[in-house]
Amino acid sequence: MTHFRTSRHRRMWTLTAVAIAIAGAVAPAASGATTASPCTPGTTYGQPLPTRAVASQLIRGGFNFLEGPTWDQRTGTLLLSNMQNPTGPQGVQPSAVLRYTPPATFETFIADAGSNGLAITADGGRVLAATHDNRTVSSYSLTDRTRATVAANYLGRAFNSPNDLTIGKDGTTYFTDPNFQRGNRADEQGGRTGVFRVRDGVVSLVDDTLRQPNGAVLSPDGRTLYVGATGSNAIMKYTVFADGTTGNRTTFASIRTPDGATVDCAGNLYWASYDEGLVYVFSPSGARLGTISAGRNTTNAAFGGPDGRTLYITSGVSGGGFGLYQTRLNVPGNPY
């Protein structure tokens, strides 16, 4: 997201688990049948990009500010957040969830969603949303669009403005909390911007030393968590243990203003650089494989399409110049 602010931070990234009682909350764990994945276990994939420099194609422009694309396999549609300019004395940005049905249909799916990053649950029944309108992580039913709270606060203190999230196979959800959309509301995190996880209704701290953590994505095997630190121009990686806890933080790569991200079935990372209008593609080892261009101010990317090989990208200029782009790639994505 674009509203960058510096923040005071402390050196503490060991995990602290705290049970939070949330009235009306839902646990994000998956249950029952799961949606089919385009990833085939044991498959050896080749190069993901047809060339080292790929150009994407505009599907439609004219939006105010797009974020958080995620593919809904059940309906063959893409959900994404359309954020508006800040309003009211608190300076909060209204946001609606749009639904794109290829090749050309756009409609408002959830009005006043307050959302930024989105991710479909493994059972395909709900979309989890980083919701800055009430500074929580929310869950929306994809059938009746009712809203519930997944993560309300940490240690009784409101988050800044949850921005992006990623869901593990067991339903454990990791989300980032910069202060981009906090507006004029009180800072209850003491100047810190952080990364959190929520598992079975328990909110835990992953890391509160990153400057403006932004995009978050898990590797296909769920053993690595990647987080973009926009304020430090770095992408960090964490080991994820079987119980969802994390450790062993290292720097994975450095790019300018890392924003949202996605991953393909081979574990290659696709990371949006907001300032450069590019999506950088990295192998799991951190080797830079190439770039995908998408206009200016690229915010996020997600795989979709019937075979999982279409990469959708949100990019543009705030105030009516944002668009949804697409390009075809060689390796299918691991949808979130």
Coordinates of C-alpha atoms in Angstrom, one line a residue, residues 56-262:
S56 CA 1.3 -8.1 -18.8
Q57 CA -1.9 -7.0 -20.5
L58 CA -4.5 -4.6 -19.1
I59 CA -7.9 -6.2 -18.6
R60 CA -9.6 -3.1 -17.3
G61 CA -8.6 0.3 -15.9
G62 CA -10.3 3.2 -14.3
F63 CA -10.3 1.9 -10.7
N64 CA -9.3 4.0 -7.7
F65 CA -6.9 1.6 -6.0
L66 CA -6.9 -2.2 -6.3
E67 CA -5.4 -4.7 -3.9
G68 CA -5.6 -8.2 -2.6
P69 CA -6.6 -10.4 -5.6
T70 CA -7.5 -14.0 -4.8
W71 CA -8.9 -16.7 -7.1
D72 CA -12.2 -18.5 -6.2
Q73 CA -11.9 -21.9 -7.8
R74 CA -15.5 -22.9 -7.2
T75 CA -16.9 -20.1 -9.3
G76 CA -14.0 -19.4 -11.6
T77 CA -13.8 -15.8 -10.5
L78 CA -11.3 -13.4 -9.0
L79 CA -12.0 -11.4 -5.9
L80 CA -10.1 -8.2 -5.2
S81 CA -10.3 -5.1 -3.0
N82 CA -11.1 -1.7 -4.5
M83 CA -10.0 1.0 -2.0
Q84 CA -11.2 4.6 -2.0
N85 CA -9.6 7.8 -0.7
P86 CA -9.7 8.4 3.1
T87 CA -12.9 9.9 4.4
G88 CA -14.2 11.3 7.7
P89 CA -12.4 12.7 10.7
Q90 CA -10.6 9.4 11.3
G91 CA -9.2 9.3 7.7
V92 CA -10.3 5.7 7.0
Q93 CA -10.3 4.3 3.5
P94 CA -13.6 2.8 2.4
S95 CA -13.2 -0.5 0.5
A96 CA -15.4 -3.0 -1.4
V97 CA -14.7 -6.5 -2.6
L98 CA -15.1 -6.7 -6.4
R99 CA -15.7 -9.9 -8.3
Y100 CA -14.2 -10.3 -11.8
T101 CA -15.6 -13.0 -14.0
P102 CA -13.4 -13.5 -17.1
P103 CA -13.3 -12.3 -19.7
A104 CA -14.8 -8.8 -18.9
T105 CA -17.4 -8.7 -16.1
F106 CA -16.8 -6.7 -12.9
E107 CA -19.3 -6.4 -10.1
T108 CA -19.4 -5.3 -6.4
F109 CA -19.4 -8.6 -4.4
I110 CA -19.2 -7.2 -0.9
A111 CA -19.9 -3.5 -0.4
D112 CA -18.3 -1.7 2.6
A113 CA -16.0 -4.7 3.2
G114 CA -13.2 -2.5 4.7
S115 CA -10.7 -5.0 3.1
N116 CA -7.2 -5.0 1.8
G117 CA -5.6 -8.4 1.4
L118 CA -7.8 -11.4 0.7
A119 CA -7.4 -15.2 0.8
I120 CA -9.9 -18.0 0.1
T121 CA -10.1 -20.7 2.8
A122 CA -9.1 -24.3 1.8
D123 CA -12.7 -25.5 2.0
G124 CA -13.7 -22.8 -0.5
G125 CA -16.5 -21.5 1.7
R126 CA -15.1 -18.2 3.0
V127 CA -12.8 -15.4 2.1
L128 CA -10.5 -14.1 4.9
A129 CA -9.8 -10.4 4.7
A130 CA -7.3 -8.0 6.3
T131 CA -9.9 -5.4 7.3
H132 CA -8.6 -1.9 8.1
D133 CA -12.1 -0.5 8.6
N134 CA -12.3 -1.9 12.1
R135 CA -8.6 -2.9 12.4
T136 CA -9.2 -6.7 12.5
V137 CA -8.9 -9.8 10.4
S138 CA -12.4 -10.8 9.2
S139 CA -14.1 -13.7 7.5
Y140 CA -16.8 -13.3 4.9
S141 CA -19.1 -16.2 3.8
L142 CA -19.0 -16.6 0.1
T143 CA -22.6 -17.8 0.0
D144 CA -24.5 -15.2 2.1
R145 CA -21.6 -12.7 2.6
T146 CA -22.0 -12.5 6.4
R147 CA -19.1 -11.2 8.3
A148 CA -17.3 -12.7 11.4
T149 CA -14.2 -11.7 13.3
V150 CA -11.1 -14.0 13.1
A151 CA -8.6 -11.8 15.0
A152 CA -9.9 -8.8 17.0
N153 CA -6.8 -7.5 18.8
Y154 CA -3.5 -8.5 20.4
L155 CA -3.2 -8.4 24.2
G156 CA -6.4 -6.3 24.2
R157 CA -4.8 -3.6 22.0
A158 CA -6.2 -2.8 18.6
F159 CA -4.1 -3.6 15.6
N160 CA -2.8 -0.7 13.4
S161 CA -4.4 -1.7 10.1
P162 CA -4.2 -5.3 9.0
N163 CA -2.9 -5.4 5.4
D164 CA -2.3 -8.8 3.9
L165 CA -2.6 -12.5 5.0
T166 CA -1.9 -16.0 4.0
I167 CA -3.5 -19.3 5.1
G168 CA -1.7 -22.6 5.9
K169 CA -3.2 -26.0 5.0
D170 CA -4.3 -26.5 8.6
G171 CA -6.0 -23.1 8.6
T172 CA -3.3 -21.2 10.6
T173 CA -3.4 -17.7 9.2
Y174 CA -0.5 -15.2 9.2
F175 CA -1.1 -11.5 8.7
T176 CA 0.8 -8.2 8.5
D177 CA -0.1 -5.1 10.5
P178 CA 1.6 -1.9 9.1
N179 CA 0.0 1.5 9.8
F180 CA -0.8 2.5 6.3
Q181 CA -4.6 2.6 6.8
R182 CA -4.7 3.5 10.5
G183 CA -5.6 7.1 9.6
N184 CA -6.1 9.3 12.6
R185 CA -7.1 6.6 14.9
A186 CA -5.1 6.0 18.1
D187 CA -1.9 4.0 18.0
E188 CA -2.4 1.1 20.3
Q189 CA 0.7 -0.8 19.2
G190 CA 3.1 1.6 20.7
G191 CA 4.7 2.6 17.4
R192 CA 5.3 -1.0 16.4
T193 CA 4.3 -2.6 13.1
G194 CA 4.1 -6.3 13.2
V195 CA 3.4 -9.8 11.8
F196 CA 0.9 -12.0 13.7
R197 CA -0.6 -15.4 13.4
V198 CA -4.0 -16.7 14.5
R199 CA -4.7 -20.4 15.1
D200 CA -7.8 -21.8 16.7
G201 CA -8.8 -18.3 17.9
V202 CA -5.4 -17.6 19.5
V203 CA -3.5 -14.5 18.3
S204 CA 0.3 -14.7 18.6
L205 CA 3.1 -12.4 17.7
V206 CA 5.5 -13.5 15.0
D207 CA 7.7 -10.4 14.7
D208 CA 7.4 -6.7 15.7
T209 CA 10.7 -5.5 14.4
L210 CA 9.9 -5.1 10.7
R211 CA 9.4 -1.7 9.3
Q212 CA 5.9 -1.7 7.6
P213 CA 5.4 -5.4 7.0
N214 CA 3.2 -5.8 3.9
G215 CA 2.8 -8.8 1.6
A216 CA 2.8 -12.3 3.2
V217 CA 2.8 -15.7 1.5
L218 CA 3.6 -19.3 2.5
S219 CA 5.6 -21.8 0.5
P220 CA 3.6 -24.6 -1.1
D221 CA 4.7 -27.1 1.6
G222 CA 3.8 -24.6 4.3
R223 CA 7.3 -24.7 5.9
T224 CA 8.4 -21.2 5.0
L225 CA 6.7 -17.9 5.6
Y226 CA 7.8 -14.9 3.5
V227 CA 7.0 -11.3 4.5
G228 CA 7.8 -8.1 2.6
A229 CA 9.2 -5.3 4.8
T230 CA 8.2 -2.2 2.7
G231 CA 10.1 0.2 5.0
S232 CA 13.3 -1.8 4.7
N233 CA 13.1 -2.8 1.0
A234 CA 13.6 -6.4 2.0
I235 CA 11.8 -9.7 1.8
M236 CA 12.2 -11.8 5.0
K237 CA 11.7 -15.6 5.4
Y238 CA 10.9 -17.6 8.5
T239 CA 10.9 -21.3 9.2
V240 CA 7.4 -22.6 10.0
F241 CA 7.2 -25.5 12.4
A242 CA 4.5 -28.2 12.5
D243 CA 2.6 -26.4 15.2
G244 CA 2.5 -23.1 13.2
T245 CA 5.2 -21.4 15.2
T246 CA 8.0 -19.6 13.4
G247 CA 11.7 -19.0 13.8
N248 CA 15.1 -18.6 12.1
R249 CA 14.4 -15.3 10.4
T250 CA 16.7 -14.5 7.4
T251 CA 16.7 -12.0 4.6
F252 CA 15.4 -13.7 1.4
A253 CA 15.9 -10.9 -1.1
S254 CA 16.0 -7.1 -1.5
I255 CA 13.7 -5.1 -3.8
R256 CA 12.3 -1.6 -3.7
T257 CA 9.1 -1.2 -1.7
P258 CA 7.9 -4.8 -1.7
D259 CA 4.1 -5.0 -1.6
G260 CA 1.9 -8.1 -2.2
A261 CA 3.1 -11.5 -3.4
T262 CA 2.1 -15.0 -4.5

